[in-house]
Structure formats: C-alpha cells, structure tokens
Amino acid sequence: MSLAEVGDDVYGEDVTVNRLEAVAAEIVGKEAALFVPTGSMGNQLAIMTHCGRGEEVICDANAHIFHYEMAAAGLLSGVQLYPLANLHSDAGIGSLSEYIREPLSYLPRTRLICLENTLNRAGGTVINLAQMASVYRLAREYGLKVHLDGARIFNAAYALQCEAKELTRYCDSVMFCLSKGLGAPVGSILAGSVDFITQARRCRKLLGGGMRQVGVLAAAGLVALADTSHLLVDHEKARRLAIMLAQLPGVKVDPAAVETNILLMELEKMPLGQFLEESQSRGLLAGPMGRQMVRFVTHCDVSMEDVEQAGKLIGELLL
Ligand SMILES: *Cc1c(COP(=O)(O)O)cnc(C)c1O
C-alpha cells in the first residue's frame, strides 16, 4: 500500500485503481468493474443503475439488501423490495415466476432479481450453478436483470469447486467484498457491462463515493485477489468448530449446515447477551443473529489452533 502509484481516480488517473478494476472484471468475467468503498454502496449502485423509481426488486427474505442496508433501496432509489421466504432453494426458484408482476396498469413493475451467494443471514449457505442458471433464464424470459450480492462469492466458488466467473455468468452485475474473508482492510467491487459501469460510476459520484488518491486502498485489493485459496481453510475451520460445538449441551449446531466460513449456533437456555459478553471478555468474538442465534465467522487471522481453543472455551462458558 505504501508503494502504490496513485493519481486522481475521479479523473480515472489512478493507475492502481485502474489495474484493480481490470483484474477484478477479469476474475468475474465482466467487461468492466468499479472500486467502491463498501459492499453496501456497490449493491445500492446496482439497484440505482438497474431500476427506475417505483420499480420492484425481488430478493430473499434473508437478503443483506433487505436487513442491513438501512432501507437504502427505498430511500435512495425509490424502489420497493419484495422479499421472498426461501427464494434461495429449488422450491423458491420453482415458484419465483409467481412473484414477478404482471404488466397491469395498477401494479408496480418488477425490474430486478437480487441473489446473495453465499447467503450470510442463513449461515453462509451456497446456491449452486444450476440454481443460478435457472434464475437467470427466468429473468431473461421476463426481461428482468439479475444482480448478485457476491460479498462472499469466492467462498461460494470454493464450496462449489468452480471458478467465480462460472457463477457470475448467470448475473448482469455482481458486487463482491475485498474486505471480509479476502483480508483487505477496505473496499468492494461492482462489475458488469461497460454501459452499466459507466452509469454506476456516475451514481457513485452522486453518493459521494468518488475518492481521489485511492490507489493505496486498491493496492490492498490487488493483494487480496492475488491468492484466495486460503478461504478453503476457513471452511475447514468452520466445520471443525461446528463438530466441536455440536457435542455441547445447551446449544444446537448442525455441522451439515456449515457450507462455508459462517457458523450459526442456537442457544437453548443462556441469554444471547450473556453469552456474547462472557465470550468477548475471554477473547472470543462472535455476533448476534436474531434473538437466540450466535454467528461465528472464521477468517485468515484465526488459526486452526485458535478454533480448537474457541471450541473448548465455549464448552466452559456453557457449563
Ligand atoms: C458485508 C456484506 C455486504 C456489504 O457490506 P459493507 O459492510 O457495506 O461492505 C453486502 N452483502 C453481504 C451479504 C455482506 O455480508
């Protein structure tokens, strides 16, 4: 980062940002890419670029854009989200067409389907290539666009043993995070066609996301993308923790549900706040997910030994 060659990115003159955008576009098989400060901004730019005011976006009821983006879709783009329970399943995809609005004068117009792979709030679960392809085919049939919230697209790709670009073939735009498991301190990527990115770049400036000598951050993004294979180890660590936790009394953990680097643990008796407080005071950080669910995430700064220690510590806390 300290050696990064920089320039004014608002003028397109930051060579490190330009390199990152080119590399990122190539990795997801899209024509162009845009470096954005956060994944939320990337998703919102996609919604703003794909949709007109008063239009509708179908998403899973667990979607990040629905729960964790401050109702921005309504606030910034004037669109309505239509969250569907279990969209990310064969059954959900099978009945998806029922929720696409008919072209009637008194209904909003469906414009976009937003998928999330992996689906954070469901515990980092994966949708497979066939499922992505079905949604994309349906979207084409109805003249809709597909945006992929791929904050953890590489986790999905490793879990499916495919390349990220095989998944992103089935979307018009994709956002992925350089932060999170890839380990960069800041930044996300939005990718799509040249026309889409040209318009998204205008919207990024509108939202105050045009950053000047931002090559220092893009440099970290290039390092993050150079080798993503450590994500596979994160999956092993999450599975290892799940197996340890599944044996403990007072909690419910399903090791088979752990597909990537996220693990959900349901507390049967201990209040969530108490568990999080006690674990934090002993050096183990986890987050809440709903009222009785603890969310653990494994990443490159946590070793397998750390995971073993975490499992033992949780056992002690639950006694
Ligand atoms: C983290 C995340 C984002 C983007 O979050 P930011 O904190 O805004 O970078 C978007 N979608 C999912 C699924 C995420 O986990």
Coordinates of C-alpha atoms and ligand atoms in Angstrom, one line a residue:
M1 CA 0.0 0.0 0.0
S2 CA 2.8 2.4 0.9
L3 CA 4.4 1.8 -2.5
A4 CA 1.2 2.2 -4.5
E5 CA 1.3 4.5 -7.5
V6 CA -1.6 6.8 -7.2
G7 CA -3.5 9.5 -9.2
D8 CA -6.9 11.2 -9.1
D9 CA -9.4 8.4 -9.5
V10 CA -12.3 10.8 -10.1
Y11 CA -10.4 11.7 -13.3
G12 CA -9.7 8.0 -14.0
E13 CA -6.0 8.7 -13.4
D14 CA -5.2 6.3 -10.5
V15 CA -3.2 3.5 -12.2
T16 CA -3.5 1.2 -9.2
V17 CA -7.3 1.6 -9.1
N18 CA -7.4 1.0 -12.9
R19 CA -5.3 -2.1 -12.5
L20 CA -7.6 -3.4 -9.7
E21 CA -10.7 -2.7 -11.7
A22 CA -9.3 -4.6 -14.7
V23 CA -8.2 -7.6 -12.7
A24 CA -11.5 -7.7 -10.8
A25 CA -13.5 -7.5 -14.0
E26 CA -11.5 -10.4 -15.5
I27 CA -11.9 -12.6 -12.4
V28 CA -15.7 -12.4 -12.6
G29 CA -15.8 -12.4 -16.4
K30 CA -17.4 -9.0 -16.8
E31 CA -16.5 -6.2 -19.2
A32 CA -15.8 -3.6 -16.5
A33 CA -15.6 -3.0 -12.8
L34 CA -15.8 -0.2 -10.3
F35 CA -13.9 0.1 -6.9
V36 CA -16.3 1.2 -4.2
P37 CA -15.7 1.9 -0.5
T38 CA -18.3 -0.6 0.8
G39 CA -20.3 -3.5 -0.4
S40 CA -23.5 -1.7 0.6
M41 CA -22.6 1.1 -1.8
G42 CA -21.9 -1.5 -4.5
N43 CA -25.3 -3.1 -4.0
Q44 CA -27.1 0.2 -3.9
L45 CA -25.4 1.4 -7.0
A46 CA -26.5 -1.7 -8.8
I47 CA -30.1 -1.1 -7.7
M48 CA -29.9 2.5 -8.7
T49 CA -28.4 1.7 -12.0
H50 CA -30.7 -1.2 -13.0
C51 CA -34.0 0.3 -11.7
G52 CA -36.2 3.3 -12.1
R53 CA -38.2 4.9 -9.3
G54 CA -41.3 3.0 -8.3
E55 CA -40.0 -0.3 -9.6
E56 CA -39.6 -3.5 -7.6
V57 CA -36.6 -5.7 -6.7
I58 CA -37.2 -9.3 -5.7
C59 CA -34.8 -10.7 -3.1
D60 CA -34.6 -13.5 -0.5
A61 CA -36.2 -12.6 2.9
N62 CA -32.7 -13.1 4.4
A63 CA -31.0 -10.7 2.0
H64 CA -28.4 -8.2 3.2
I65 CA -30.0 -5.5 1.0
F66 CA -33.3 -6.1 3.0
H67 CA -31.9 -6.3 6.5
Y68 CA -28.6 -4.4 6.7
E69 CA -28.6 -1.6 4.2
M70 CA -30.7 0.9 6.1
A71 CA -33.7 0.7 3.7
A72 CA -31.4 2.4 1.2
A73 CA -33.2 0.9 -1.8
G74 CA -36.4 2.8 -0.9
L75 CA -34.6 5.9 0.3
L76 CA -32.0 6.4 -2.4
S77 CA -33.5 4.7 -5.5
G78 CA -37.2 4.9 -4.8
V79 CA -37.6 1.2 -5.4
Q80 CA -39.6 -1.4 -3.3
L81 CA -38.1 -4.6 -2.2
Y82 CA -40.1 -7.8 -2.4
P83 CA -38.5 -10.2 0.0
L84 CA -39.4 -13.9 -0.5
A85 CA -39.0 -16.6 2.1
N86 CA -36.6 -19.3 0.9
L87 CA -36.0 -17.8 -2.5
H88 CA -32.6 -19.5 -2.3
S89 CA -33.9 -23.0 -2.7
D90 CA -35.2 -25.2 -5.5
A91 CA -38.7 -24.7 -4.3
G92 CA -38.2 -20.9 -4.0
I93 CA -36.8 -20.7 -7.5
G94 CA -39.5 -23.0 -8.8
S95 CA -42.2 -20.6 -7.6
L96 CA -40.3 -17.4 -8.4
S97 CA -42.3 -16.6 -11.5
E98 CA -45.5 -16.2 -9.4
Y99 CA -43.9 -13.2 -7.8
I100 CA -42.9 -11.4 -11.0
R101 CA -45.6 -8.8 -11.6
E102 CA -47.9 -9.0 -14.5
P103 CA -47.8 -5.9 -16.7
L104 CA -51.0 -4.4 -15.3
S105 CA -51.7 -0.7 -15.0
Y106 CA -52.2 -0.9 -11.3
L107 CA -49.1 -2.9 -10.3
P108 CA -45.5 -1.9 -9.7
R109 CA -43.1 -3.2 -12.4
T110 CA -40.6 -5.9 -11.4
R111 CA -37.2 -4.9 -12.7
L112 CA -34.5 -6.8 -10.8
I113 CA -33.9 -10.0 -9.0
C114 CA -31.1 -9.8 -6.4
L115 CA -29.4 -13.1 -5.3
E116 CA -26.9 -13.4 -2.5
N117 CA -24.2 -16.1 -2.7
T118 CA -23.3 -17.0 -0.1
L119 CA -26.4 -16.1 1.9
N120 CA -25.0 -14.5 5.1
R121 CA -28.1 -14.5 7.3
A122 CA -28.8 -18.1 6.5
G123 CA -25.3 -19.1 7.7
G124 CA -23.2 -18.7 4.6
T125 CA -25.2 -21.1 2.5
V126 CA -24.5 -21.6 -1.2
I127 CA -26.7 -21.5 -4.2
N128 CA -25.3 -23.8 -6.9
L129 CA -24.7 -23.2 -10.6
A130 CA -27.9 -24.9 -11.7
Q131 CA -29.9 -22.7 -9.4
M132 CA -28.2 -19.5 -10.5
A133 CA -28.8 -20.6 -14.1
S134 CA -32.5 -21.2 -13.5
V135 CA -33.0 -17.7 -12.0
Y136 CA -31.0 -16.1 -14.9
R137 CA -33.0 -18.0 -17.5
L138 CA -36.3 -16.9 -15.9
A139 CA -35.1 -13.3 -15.6
R140 CA -34.2 -13.3 -19.3
E141 CA -37.6 -14.7 -20.2
Y142 CA -39.4 -11.9 -18.3
G143 CA -37.0 -9.1 -19.3
L144 CA -35.5 -8.7 -15.8
K145 CA -32.0 -8.1 -14.7
V146 CA -30.1 -10.2 -12.1
H147 CA -27.8 -8.6 -9.5
L148 CA -25.6 -10.9 -7.4
D149 CA -24.7 -9.8 -3.9
G150 CA -21.5 -11.8 -4.0
A151 CA -19.9 -10.3 -0.9
R152 CA -18.6 -13.8 -0.4
I153 CA -18.6 -15.1 -4.0
F154 CA -15.2 -16.7 -3.7
N155 CA -16.4 -18.7 -0.6
A156 CA -19.3 -19.9 -2.8
A157 CA -17.0 -20.8 -5.6
Y158 CA -14.7 -22.8 -3.4
A159 CA -17.6 -24.6 -1.8
L160 CA -18.9 -25.5 -5.3
Q161 CA -15.4 -26.3 -6.6
C162 CA -15.9 -23.9 -9.5
E163 CA -14.5 -20.6 -10.6
A164 CA -16.2 -17.3 -9.5
K165 CA -16.8 -16.5 -13.2
E166 CA -18.8 -19.6 -13.7
L167 CA -21.3 -18.3 -11.1
T168 CA -21.2 -14.7 -12.4
R169 CA -22.1 -15.9 -15.9
Y170 CA -25.6 -16.0 -14.5
C171 CA -26.0 -12.4 -13.4
D172 CA -25.9 -9.0 -15.1
S173 CA -24.0 -7.4 -12.3
V174 CA -22.1 -8.6 -9.2
M175 CA -20.7 -7.0 -6.1
F176 CA -18.0 -8.7 -4.1
C177 CA -16.1 -7.6 -1.0
L178 CA -12.3 -7.3 -0.9
S179 CA -12.6 -7.0 2.8
K180 CA -14.3 -9.8 4.7
G181 CA -12.5 -13.1 4.1
L182 CA -10.2 -11.8 1.5
G183 CA -8.5 -9.8 4.1
A184 CA -8.2 -6.3 2.6
P185 CA -8.9 -3.5 5.1
V186 CA -11.5 -1.7 3.0
G187 CA -13.3 -1.9 -0.3
S188 CA -15.6 -3.8 -2.6
I189 CA -16.0 -4.2 -6.4
L190 CA -19.1 -3.8 -8.6
A191 CA -18.8 -5.4 -12.0
G192 CA -20.9 -5.6 -15.1
S193 CA -21.1 -4.4 -18.7
V194 CA -19.3 -1.2 -19.8
D195 CA -22.6 0.7 -20.1
F196 CA -23.7 -0.5 -16.6
I197 CA -20.4 0.5 -15.0
T198 CA -20.3 3.9 -16.8
Q199 CA -23.7 4.7 -15.3
A200 CA -22.8 3.2 -11.9
R201 CA -19.7 5.4 -11.8
R202 CA -21.9 8.5 -12.2
C203 CA -24.1 7.2 -9.3
R204 CA -21.0 6.5 -7.2
K205 CA -20.0 10.2 -7.5
L206 CA -23.6 11.2 -6.7
L207 CA -23.4 9.3 -3.4
G208 CA -20.0 10.8 -2.5
G209 CA -18.1 7.7 -3.3
G210 CA -15.7 9.2 -5.8
M211 CA -12.4 9.0 -3.9
R212 CA -9.2 10.8 -5.1
Q213 CA -5.8 9.1 -4.5
V214 CA -7.4 5.8 -3.5
G215 CA -4.7 3.6 -5.0
V216 CA -3.4 3.0 -1.5
L217 CA -6.6 1.0 -0.8
A218 CA -6.8 -0.5 -4.3
A219 CA -3.3 -1.9 -3.7
A220 CA -4.6 -3.9 -0.8
G221 CA -7.4 -5.1 -3.0
L222 CA -4.9 -6.4 -5.6
V223 CA -3.1 -8.4 -2.8
A224 CA -6.4 -9.7 -1.6
L225 CA -7.2 -11.0 -5.1
A226 CA -3.8 -12.5 -5.9
D227 CA -4.5 -15.6 -3.9
T228 CA -7.9 -16.5 -2.5
S229 CA -7.2 -20.2 -1.8
H230 CA -6.9 -19.6 2.0
L231 CA -10.7 -19.3 2.0
L232 CA -10.8 -23.1 1.7
V233 CA -9.0 -23.4 5.0
D234 CA -11.6 -21.0 6.6
H235 CA -14.3 -23.5 5.6
E236 CA -12.4 -26.4 7.3
K237 CA -12.0 -24.2 10.4
A238 CA -15.8 -23.5 10.5
R239 CA -16.6 -27.2 10.0
R240 CA -14.1 -28.2 12.8
L241 CA -15.7 -25.7 15.2
A242 CA -19.2 -27.0 14.2
I243 CA -18.2 -30.5 15.1
M244 CA -16.9 -29.4 18.4
L245 CA -20.0 -27.3 19.2
A246 CA -22.5 -30.0 18.1
Q247 CA -21.3 -32.1 21.1
L248 CA -22.1 -29.5 23.7
P249 CA -25.2 -29.4 25.8
G250 CA -27.4 -26.3 25.7
V251 CA -26.8 -25.4 22.1
K252 CA -28.0 -26.5 18.7
V253 CA -25.4 -26.7 15.9
D254 CA -25.8 -28.6 12.7
P255 CA -22.4 -29.4 11.2
A256 CA -24.0 -30.4 7.9
A257 CA -25.4 -26.8 7.6
V258 CA -21.9 -25.3 7.6
E259 CA -21.1 -24.9 3.9
T260 CA -18.6 -22.1 4.1
N261 CA -17.0 -19.9 6.7
I262 CA -20.0 -19.0 8.8
L263 CA -21.5 -21.0 11.6
L264 CA -24.8 -20.4 13.4
M265 CA -25.2 -21.7 16.9
E266 CA -28.6 -21.6 18.7
L267 CA -28.6 -21.1 22.4
E268 CA -31.2 -23.1 24.1
K269 CA -31.0 -21.6 27.6
M270 CA -28.3 -19.0 28.1
P271 CA -29.4 -15.5 27.1
L272 CA -27.7 -14.3 23.9
G273 CA -26.3 -11.1 25.5
Q274 CA -24.8 -13.0 28.4
F275 CA -23.1 -15.5 26.1
L276 CA -21.6 -12.7 23.9
E277 CA -20.4 -10.7 26.8
E278 CA -18.7 -13.6 28.5
S279 CA -17.1 -14.9 25.4
Q280 CA -15.9 -11.4 24.5
S281 CA -14.4 -10.9 27.9
R282 CA -12.4 -14.1 27.4
G283 CA -11.1 -13.0 23.9
L284 CA -13.6 -14.8 21.7
L285 CA -15.6 -12.5 19.4
A286 CA -18.9 -13.6 17.9
G287 CA -22.0 -11.7 16.8
P288 CA -25.8 -12.0 17.3
M289 CA -28.0 -13.2 14.5
G290 CA -31.6 -12.9 15.6
R291 CA -32.6 -13.4 19.2
Q292 CA -31.1 -16.7 20.2
M293 CA -28.5 -17.3 17.5
V294 CA -24.8 -16.7 17.7
R295 CA -22.9 -16.2 14.5
F296 CA -19.2 -17.2 14.2
V297 CA -17.1 -16.4 11.2
T298 CA -13.7 -18.0 10.5
H299 CA -11.1 -16.0 8.6
C300 CA -7.4 -15.8 7.7
D301 CA -6.4 -14.2 11.1
V302 CA -7.8 -17.1 13.1
S303 CA -5.8 -20.3 13.1
M304 CA -7.0 -23.9 13.5
E305 CA -5.4 -23.8 16.9
D306 CA -7.5 -20.7 17.7
V307 CA -10.6 -22.6 16.6
E308 CA -9.8 -25.6 18.9
Q309 CA -9.3 -23.1 21.8
A310 CA -12.6 -21.4 20.9
G311 CA -14.4 -24.7 21.0
K312 CA -13.1 -25.5 24.4
L313 CA -13.9 -22.0 25.7
I314 CA -17.5 -22.2 24.5
G315 CA -17.8 -25.6 26.3
E316 CA -16.6 -23.9 29.6
L317 CA -19.0 -21.0 29.1
L318 CA -22.0 -23.3 28.7
L319 CA -21.3 -25.3 31.9
Ligands
LIG1 C1 -20.8 -7.4 4.3 C2 -21.8 -7.6 3.3 C3 -22.2 -6.6 2.3 C4 -21.5 -5.3 2.3 O1 -21.2 -4.8 3.5 P1 -20.4 -3.4 3.8 O2 -20.2 -3.5 5.2 O3 -21.2 -2.3 3.3 O4 -19.1 -3.5 3.0 C5 -23.1 -6.9 1.4 N1 -23.7 -8.1 1.4 C6 -23.4 -9.1 2.2 C7 -24.0 -10.4 2.1 C8 -22.4 -8.9 3.2 O5 -22.1 -9.9 4.1

